[in-house]
Amino acid sequence: MDQEERLTAVDNIVTQFNTYEDFLDSQITSVDLYYLEDEGLARQLVELGYRGTGEVVKREDFEARKAAIEIARLAERTQKKTLTSAGKDLQDNFLKALAVREEDNHNGKTVIFIRDKNSHGQEVSGYIDYAHRLKIEDFEVYFSGKRRLLPKPTDMSFYNWDSHIAVWNSTPNYQVIADNLQGLLFKYKRDRKILNVDPKVSPGDNSTRIPIQTDLYIQAVIFDHISRRKT
């Protein structure tokens, strides 16, 4: 049996049995149990290849293939996950910009700046880690127009212009650098590149700053970062 045929045989066994013990038990006959009088010993003999009615499969091979198949299954399920922006009739440029970036924002590539008034009529602004908010919130309400995306005190930065409350928070993707002569900076954790949000200077290496013309907010800007770090 060549390598490819053996892998196919192992895969068939792995998909047929939940555990390695289940596979060993399937190889034990009633005659084996009659003479050995010990199920554990019978399993050991099958594992060593001295007993059994079929292919000899080592425990490490079984568990490795089991893990690989499970990883592939989860990856396929994730890939098939429907985007929350899919099928929506998006009219505003801001929502269109978010929709274009939704599928590709698993590693924190996009930072969103929003300035507008909240439900209390207070002007607020802040920087949002798009990927992080996608993971902890259902964006269906935003893409459907039921609610507007606004910065929160739990975002990368939040400022209430009426109460003068200012908050900064690092996220799984970005480290906030607040006390800096250059102003507010964000360090992308994957490649350690700095994102400078000051509109008067360059946003930094591999980053772009895109002001969005929108009817939803007083001001909206999207920063895109492309990580060059190999994974």
GROMACS .gro file of N, CA, C and O in nm, residues 116-213:
model
  392
  116ASP      N    1  -1.981   6.231   1.571
  116ASP     CA    2  -2.122   6.262   1.552
  116ASP      C    3  -2.188   6.280   1.689
  116ASP      O    4  -2.120   6.274   1.792
  117LYS      N    5  -2.317   6.300   1.690
  117LYS     CA    6  -2.390   6.317   1.816
  117LYS      C    7  -2.457   6.185   1.855
  117LYS      O    8  -2.510   6.113   1.771
  118ASN      N    9  -2.454   6.157   1.985
  118ASN     CA   10  -2.517   6.036   2.035
  118ASN      C   11  -2.666   6.058   2.059
  118ASN      O   12  -2.721   6.164   2.025
  119SER      N   13  -2.733   5.961   2.118
  119SER     CA   14  -2.877   5.969   2.139
  119SER      C   15  -2.918   6.078   2.237
  119SER      O   16  -3.034   6.119   2.242
  120HIS      N   17  -2.822   6.129   2.314
  120HIS     CA   18  -2.849   6.238   2.410
  120HIS      C   19  -2.817   6.375   2.351
  120HIS      O   20  -2.825   6.476   2.421
  121GLY      N   21  -2.778   6.376   2.225
  121GLY     CA   22  -2.745   6.502   2.159
  121GLY      C   23  -2.604   6.550   2.189
  121GLY      O   24  -2.567   6.662   2.153
  122GLN      N   25  -2.524   6.467   2.253
  122GLN     CA   26  -2.385   6.504   2.285
  122GLN      C   27  -2.292   6.463   2.171
  122GLN      O   28  -2.305   6.355   2.115
  123GLU      N   29  -2.200   6.551   2.140
  123GLU     CA   30  -2.104   6.519   2.035
  123GLU      C   31  -1.997   6.425   2.089
  123GLU      O   32  -1.934   6.453   2.192
  124VAL      N   33  -1.978   6.313   2.021
  124VAL     CA   34  -1.876   6.216   2.061
  124VAL      C   35  -1.791   6.181   1.941
  124VAL      O   36  -1.832   6.197   1.825
  125SER      N   37  -1.671   6.134   1.968
  125SER     CA   38  -1.583   6.088   1.860
  125SER      C   39  -1.496   5.976   1.914
  125SER      O   40  -1.481   5.960   2.036
  126GLY      N   41  -1.438   5.899   1.824
  126GLY     CA   42  -1.353   5.791   1.869
  126GLY      C   43  -1.303   5.705   1.756
  126GLY      O   44  -1.350   5.715   1.642
  127TYR      N   45  -1.206   5.622   1.790
  127TYR     CA   46  -1.147   5.529   1.694
  127TYR      C   47  -1.189   5.387   1.730
  127TYR      O   48  -1.181   5.346   1.846
  128ILE      N   49  -1.234   5.312   1.631
  128ILE     CA   50  -1.291   5.179   1.650
  128ILE      C   51  -1.206   5.075   1.578
  128ILE      O   52  -1.174   5.091   1.459
  129ASP      N   53  -1.169   4.969   1.648
  129ASP     CA   54  -1.104   4.853   1.587
  129ASP      C   55  -1.216   4.771   1.522
  129ASP      O   56  -1.291   4.701   1.588
  130TYR      N   57  -1.226   4.781   1.391
  130TYR     CA   58  -1.337   4.719   1.318
  130TYR      C   59  -1.345   4.568   1.341
  130TYR      O   60  -1.451   4.512   1.369
  131ALA      N   61  -1.231   4.501   1.331
  131ALA     CA   62  -1.230   4.356   1.348
  131ALA      C   63  -1.276   4.315   1.487
  131ALA      O   64  -1.350   4.217   1.503
  132HIS      N   65  -1.234   4.390   1.587
  132HIS     CA   66  -1.271   4.358   1.725
  132HIS      C   67  -1.421   4.375   1.747
  132HIS      O   68  -1.487   4.289   1.807
  133ARG      N   69  -1.476   4.486   1.696
  133ARG     CA   70  -1.620   4.507   1.710
  133ARG      C   71  -1.700   4.402   1.632
  133ARG      O   72  -1.808   4.360   1.674
  134LEU      N   73  -1.648   4.358   1.516
  134LEU     CA   74  -1.715   4.254   1.439
  134LEU      C   75  -1.725   4.124   1.519
  134LEU      O   76  -1.824   4.050   1.508
  135LYS      N   77  -1.624   4.096   1.600
  135LYS     CA   78  -1.623   3.972   1.677
  135LYS      C   79  -1.717   3.977   1.797
  135LYS      O   80  -1.771   3.874   1.837
  136ILE      N   81  -1.735   4.095   1.855
  136ILE     CA   82  -1.814   4.102   1.979
  136ILE      C   83  -1.955   4.158   1.957
  136ILE      O   84  -2.034   4.161   2.051
  137GLU      N   85  -1.984   4.203   1.834
  137GLU     CA   86  -2.116   4.259   1.806
  137GLU      C   87  -2.174   4.201   1.678
  137GLU      O   88  -2.101   4.157   1.589
  138ASP      N   89  -2.305   4.203   1.669
  138ASP     CA   90  -2.375   4.165   1.547
  138ASP      C   91  -2.397   4.291   1.463
  138ASP      O   92  -2.475   4.378   1.500
  139PHE      N   93  -2.326   4.300   1.351
  139PHE     CA   94  -2.334   4.420   1.267
  139PHE      C   95  -2.458   4.422   1.179
  139PHE      O   96  -2.477   4.513   1.099
  140GLU      N   97  -2.544   4.323   1.194
  140GLU     CA   98  -2.670   4.320   1.121
  140GLU      C   99  -2.749   4.448   1.146
  140GLU      O  100  -2.809   4.506   1.054
  141VAL      N  101  -2.750   4.496   1.272
  141VAL     CA  102  -2.829   4.615   1.307
  141VAL      C  103  -2.773   4.740   1.240
  141VAL      O  104  -2.848   4.835   1.213
  142TYR      N  105  -2.644   4.742   1.211
  142TYR     CA  106  -2.584   4.858   1.146
  142TYR      C  107  -2.604   4.854   0.995
  142TYR      O  108  -2.641   4.954   0.933
  143PHE      N  109  -2.580   4.738   0.936
  143PHE     CA  110  -2.596   4.726   0.791
  143PHE      C  111  -2.742   4.734   0.748
  143PHE      O  112  -2.772   4.773   0.635
  144SER      N  113  -2.833   4.698   0.836
  144SER     CA  114  -2.975   4.706   0.805
  144SER      C  115  -3.032   4.845   0.831
  144SER      O  116  -3.146   4.874   0.796
  145GLY      N  117  -2.952   4.933   0.894
  145GLY     CA  118  -2.997   5.069   0.921
  145GLY      C  119  -3.080   5.084   1.048
  145GLY      O  120  -3.134   5.192   1.075
  146LYS      N  121  -3.091   4.978   1.127
  146LYS     CA  122  -3.168   4.986   1.251
  146LYS      C  123  -3.098   5.071   1.356
  146LYS      O  124  -3.163   5.136   1.438
  147ARG      N  125  -2.967   5.070   1.354
  147ARG     CA  126  -2.886   5.151   1.445
  147ARG      C  127  -2.766   5.206   1.372
  147ARG      O  128  -2.729   5.157   1.265
  148ARG      N  129  -2.708   5.311   1.431
  148ARG     CA  130  -2.585   5.368   1.373
  148ARG      C  131  -2.466   5.322   1.455
  148ARG      O  132  -2.472   5.318   1.578
  149LEU      N  133  -2.359   5.289   1.387
  149LEU     CA  134  -2.235   5.255   1.455
  149LEU      C  135  -2.177   5.382   1.517
  149LEU      O  136  -2.156   5.482   1.447
  150LEU      N  137  -2.153   5.380   1.647
  150LEU     CA  138  -2.093   5.494   1.716
  150LEU      C  139  -1.982   5.445   1.809
  150LEU      O  140  -1.986   5.332   1.857
  151PRO      N  141  -1.883   5.529   1.835
  151PRO     CA  142  -1.776   5.490   1.927
  151PRO      C  143  -1.830   5.475   2.070
  151PRO      O  144  -1.922   5.546   2.109
  152LYS      N  145  -1.772   5.381   2.143
  152LYS     CA  146  -1.809   5.355   2.281
  152LYS      C  147  -1.689   5.375   2.372
  152LYS      O  148  -1.574   5.374   2.325
  153PRO      N  149  -1.712   5.391   2.502
  153PRO     CA  150  -1.599   5.403   2.596
  153PRO      C  151  -1.510   5.279   2.599
  153PRO      O  152  -1.400   5.285   2.652
  154THR      N  153  -1.556   5.169   2.543
  154THR     CA  154  -1.476   5.047   2.538
  154THR      C  155  -1.393   5.035   2.410
  154THR      O  156  -1.316   4.939   2.395
  155ASP      N  157  -1.406   5.132   2.320
  155ASP     CA  158  -1.330   5.128   2.194
  155ASP      C  159  -1.186   5.175   2.215
  155ASP      O  160  -1.146   5.211   2.325
  156MET      N  161  -1.110   5.177   2.106
  156MET     CA  162  -0.969   5.217   2.113
  156MET      C  163  -0.954   5.357   2.172
  156MET      O  164  -0.863   5.384   2.250
  157SER      N  165  -1.043   5.446   2.132
  157SER     CA  166  -1.047   5.579   2.194
  157SER      C  167  -1.191   5.629   2.190
  157SER      O  168  -1.267   5.594   2.100
  158PHE      N  169  -1.224   5.708   2.289
  158PHE     CA  170  -1.359   5.765   2.299
  158PHE      C  171  -1.347   5.901   2.365
  158PHE      O  172  -1.279   5.916   2.466
  159TYR      N  173  -1.415   6.001   2.306
  159TYR     CA  174  -1.415   6.135   2.365
  159TYR      C  175  -1.555   6.195   2.355
  159TYR      O  176  -1.615   6.196   2.249
  160ASN      N  177  -1.605   6.240   2.470
  160ASN     CA  178  -1.732   6.311   2.476
  160ASN      C  179  -1.701   6.460   2.486
  160ASN      O  180  -1.647   6.507   2.586
  161TRP      N  181  -1.738   6.533   2.380
  161TRP     CA  182  -1.702   6.674   2.372
  161TRP      C  183  -1.780   6.761   2.470
  161TRP      O  184  -1.740   6.874   2.499
  162ASP      N  185  -1.891   6.711   2.521
  162ASP     CA  186  -1.971   6.787   2.617
  162ASP      C  187  -1.922   6.765   2.760
  162ASP      O  188  -1.906   6.860   2.837
  163SER      N  189  -1.900   6.640   2.797
  163SER     CA  190  -1.855   6.608   2.933
  163SER      C  191  -1.704   6.605   2.946
  163SER      O  192  -1.651   6.597   3.057
  164HIS      N  193  -1.633   6.610   2.832
  164HIS     CA  194  -1.487   6.606   2.826
  164HIS      C  195  -1.429   6.477   2.884
  164HIS      O  196  -1.317   6.475   2.937
  165ILE      N  197  -1.505   6.370   2.874
  165ILE     CA  198  -1.457   6.239   2.916
  165ILE      C  199  -1.376   6.177   2.803
  165ILE      O  200  -1.424   6.167   2.690
  166ALA      N  201  -1.254   6.139   2.834
  166ALA     CA  202  -1.166   6.077   2.735
  166ALA      C  203  -1.120   5.940   2.785
  166ALA      O  204  -1.079   5.927   2.901
  167VAL      N  205  -1.131   5.839   2.698
  167VAL     CA  206  -1.095   5.702   2.736
  167VAL      C  207  -1.014   5.639   2.624
  167VAL      O  208  -1.042   5.661   2.506
  168TRP      N  209  -0.911   5.560   2.661
  168TRP     CA  210  -0.832   5.485   2.564
  168TRP      C  211  -0.825   5.340   2.608
  168TRP      O  212  -0.813   5.309   2.727
  169ASN      N  213  -0.832   5.249   2.512
  169ASN     CA  214  -0.823   5.106   2.541
  169ASN      C  215  -0.747   5.033   2.430
  169ASN      O  216  -0.780   5.050   2.313
  170SER      N  217  -0.648   4.955   2.469
  170SER     CA  218  -0.585   4.867   2.370
  170SER      C  219  -0.680   4.753   2.338
  170SER      O  220  -0.766   4.718   2.419
  171THR      N  221  -0.667   4.698   2.219
  171THR     CA  222  -0.755   4.588   2.174
  171THR      C  223  -0.667   4.468   2.138
  171THR      O  224  -0.543   4.477   2.142
  172PRO      N  225  -0.728   4.355   2.103
  172PRO     CA  226  -0.646   4.240   2.062
  172PRO      C  227  -0.557   4.268   1.942
  172PRO      O  228  -0.457   4.198   1.920
  173ASN      N  229  -0.590   4.372   1.863
  173ASN     CA  230  -0.514   4.401   1.742
  173ASN      C  231  -0.423   4.523   1.753
  173ASN      O  232  -0.320   4.530   1.685
  174TYR      N  233  -0.459   4.618   1.839
  174TYR     CA  234  -0.384   4.743   1.848
  174TYR      C  235  -0.349   4.780   1.991
  174TYR      O  236  -0.429   4.760   2.083
  175GLN      N  237  -0.228   4.834   2.006
  175GLN     CA  238  -0.186   4.893   2.133
  175GLN      C  239  -0.198   5.044   2.122
  175GLN      O  240  -0.149   5.104   2.027
  176VAL      N  241  -0.264   5.106   2.220
  176VAL     CA  242  -0.283   5.251   2.219
  176VAL      C  243  -0.162   5.318   2.281
  176VAL      O  244  -0.116   5.280   2.389
  177ILE      N  245  -0.110   5.419   2.211
  177ILE     CA  246  -0.001   5.501   2.264
  177ILE      C  247  -0.056   5.643   2.276
  177ILE      O  248  -0.062   5.718   2.178
  178ALA      N  249  -0.100   5.679   2.397
  178ALA     CA  250  -0.169   5.807   2.417
  178ALA      C  251  -0.074   5.920   2.456
  178ALA      O  252  -0.089   6.033   2.411
  179ASP      N  253   0.023   5.891   2.541
  179ASP     CA  254   0.116   5.994   2.588
  179ASP      C  255   0.234   6.004   2.493
  179ASP      O  256   0.341   5.946   2.515
  180ASN      N  257   0.214   6.079   2.388
  180ASN     CA  258   0.318   6.090   2.286
  180ASN      C  259   0.318   6.230   2.229
  180ASN      O  260   0.212   6.292   2.211
  181LEU      N  261   0.436   6.282   2.197
  181LEU     CA  262   0.447   6.418   2.143
  181LEU      C  263   0.378   6.429   2.007
  181LEU      O  264   0.333   6.537   1.967
  182GLN      N  265   0.367   6.318   1.934
  182GLN     CA  266   0.304   6.319   1.802
  182GLN      C  267   0.151   6.310   1.811
  182GLN      O  268   0.083   6.316   1.710
  183GLY      N  269   0.100   6.294   1.932
  183GLY     CA  270  -0.044   6.279   1.949
  183GLY      C  271  -0.081   6.132   1.964
  183GLY      O  272   0.004   6.047   1.993
  184LEU      N  273  -0.206   6.103   1.942
  184LEU     CA  274  -0.256   5.967   1.958
  184LEU      C  275  -0.202   5.874   1.849
  184LEU      O  276  -0.216   5.902   1.731
  185LEU      N  277  -0.143   5.762   1.892
  185LEU     CA  278  -0.088   5.664   1.799
  185LEU      C  279  -0.143   5.525   1.832
  185LEU      O  280  -0.177   5.497   1.947
  186PHE      N  281  -0.148   5.440   1.730
  186PHE     CA  282  -0.188   5.301   1.750
  186PHE      C  283  -0.081   5.210   1.691
  186PHE      O  284  -0.041   5.228   1.576
  187LYS      N  285  -0.037   5.112   1.770
  187LYS     CA  286   0.063   5.016   1.721
  187LYS      C  287  -0.008   4.885   1.686
  187LYS      O  288  -0.072   4.823   1.770
  188TYR      N  289   0.005   4.846   1.559
  188TYR     CA  290  -0.055   4.721   1.513
  188TYR      C  291   0.028   4.605   1.569
  188TYR      O  292   0.149   4.595   1.544
  189LYS      N  293  -0.033   4.517   1.644
  189LYS     CA  294   0.040   4.415   1.719
  189LYS      C  295   0.104   4.308   1.632
  189LYS      O  296   0.202   4.246   1.671
  190ARG      N  297   0.050   4.285   1.513
  190ARG     CA  298   0.105   4.178   1.429
  190ARG      C  299   0.240   4.214   1.369
  190ARG      O  300   0.328   4.131   1.358
  191ASP      N  301   0.257   4.338   1.324
  191ASP     CA  302   0.385   4.377   1.264
  191ASP      C  303   0.453   4.493   1.337
  191ASP      O  304   0.558   4.539   1.296
  192ARG      N  305   0.387   4.541   1.445
  192ARG     CA  306   0.442   4.647   1.532
  192ARG      C  307   0.459   4.781   1.459
  192ARG      O  308   0.532   4.868   1.505
  193LYS      N  309   0.390   4.797   1.347
  193LYS     CA  310   0.393   4.925   1.276
  193LYS      C  311   0.301   5.025   1.346
  193LYS      O  312   0.200   4.989   1.406
  194ILE      N  313   0.338   5.153   1.336
  194ILE     CA  314   0.263   5.259   1.402
  194ILE      C  315   0.163   5.322   1.305
  194ILE      O  316   0.199   5.356   1.192
  195LEU      N  317   0.040   5.338   1.350
  195LEU     CA  318  -0.062   5.409   1.275
  195LEU      C  319  -0.079   5.547   1.338
  195LEU      O  320  -0.117   5.559   1.454
  196ASN      N  321  -0.050   5.650   1.259
  196ASN     CA  322  -0.064   5.788   1.306
  196ASN      C  323  -0.194   5.845   1.247
  196ASN      O  324  -0.210   5.852   1.126
  197VAL      N  325  -0.287   5.883   1.335
  197VAL     CA  326  -0.418   5.927   1.288
  197VAL      C  327  -0.426   6.078   1.267
  197VAL      O  328  -0.533   6.130   1.231
  198ASP      N  329  -0.316   6.148   1.287
  198ASP     CA  330  -0.312   6.293   1.263
  198ASP      C  331  -0.331   6.319   1.114
  198ASP      O  332  -0.251   6.273   1.032
  199PRO      N  333  -0.435   6.394   1.075
  199PRO     CA  334  -0.461   6.416   0.931
  199PRO      C  335  -0.355   6.501   0.862
  199PRO      O  336  -0.350   6.507   0.739
  200LYS      N  337  -0.269   6.566   0.941
  200LYS     CA  338  -0.167   6.654   0.882
  200LYS      C  339  -0.041   6.578   0.843
  200LYS      O  340   0.046   6.636   0.776
  201VAL      N  341  -0.031   6.451   0.883
  201VAL     CA  342   0.090   6.374   0.852
  201VAL      C  343   0.050   6.242   0.788
  201VAL      O  344  -0.067   6.205   0.784
  202SER      N  345   0.150   6.170   0.739
  202SER     CA  346   0.125   6.038   0.680
  202SER      C  347   0.078   5.942   0.789
  202SER      O  348   0.126   5.946   0.902
  203PRO      N  349  -0.017   5.852   0.756
  203PRO     CA  350  -0.064   5.757   0.857
  203PRO      C  351   0.040   5.652   0.895
  203PRO      O  352   0.023   5.583   0.996
  204GLY      N  353   0.147   5.641   0.818
  204GLY     CA  354   0.252   5.546   0.851
  204GLY      C  355   0.272   5.440   0.745
  204GLY      O  356   0.201   5.436   0.643
  205ASP      N  357   0.370   5.352   0.769
  205ASP     CA  358   0.403   5.247   0.673
  205ASP      C  359   0.285   5.153   0.651
  205ASP      O  360   0.222   5.108   0.746
  206ASN      N  361   0.259   5.125   0.525
  206ASN     CA  362   0.156   5.027   0.485
  206ASN      C  363   0.015   5.067   0.529
  206ASN      O  364  -0.073   4.981   0.539
  207SER      N  365  -0.006   5.194   0.557
  207SER     CA  366  -0.138   5.240   0.602
  207SER      C  367  -0.190   5.350   0.511
  207SER      O  368  -0.114   5.427   0.452
  208THR      N  369  -0.322   5.357   0.500
  208THR     CA  370  -0.387   5.462   0.420
  208THR      C  371  -0.496   5.528   0.503
  208THR      O  372  -0.556   5.466   0.592
  209ARG      N  373  -0.522   5.652   0.473
  209ARG     CA  374  -0.627   5.730   0.540
  209ARG      C  375  -0.728   5.772   0.435
  209ARG      O  376  -0.695   5.841   0.338
  210ILE      N  377  -0.856   5.730   0.453
  210ILE     CA  378  -0.959   5.756   0.353
  210ILE      C  379  -1.078   5.828   0.417
  210ILE      O  380  -1.158   5.765   0.488
  211PRO      N  381  -1.092   5.960   0.396
  211PRO     CA  382  -1.213   6.030   0.444
  211PRO      C  383  -1.335   5.981   0.367
  211PRO      O  384  -1.328   5.962   0.245
  212ILE      N  385  -1.445   5.958   0.435
  212ILE     CA  386  -1.566   5.906   0.372
  212ILE      C  387  -1.674   6.014   0.368
  212ILE      O  388  -1.708   6.073   0.471
  213GLN      N  389  -1.725   6.041   0.249
  213GLN     CA  390  -1.837   6.132   0.234
  213GLN      C  391  -1.965   6.057   0.270
  213GLN      O  392  -2.003   5.963   0.201
   0.00000   0.00000   0.00000
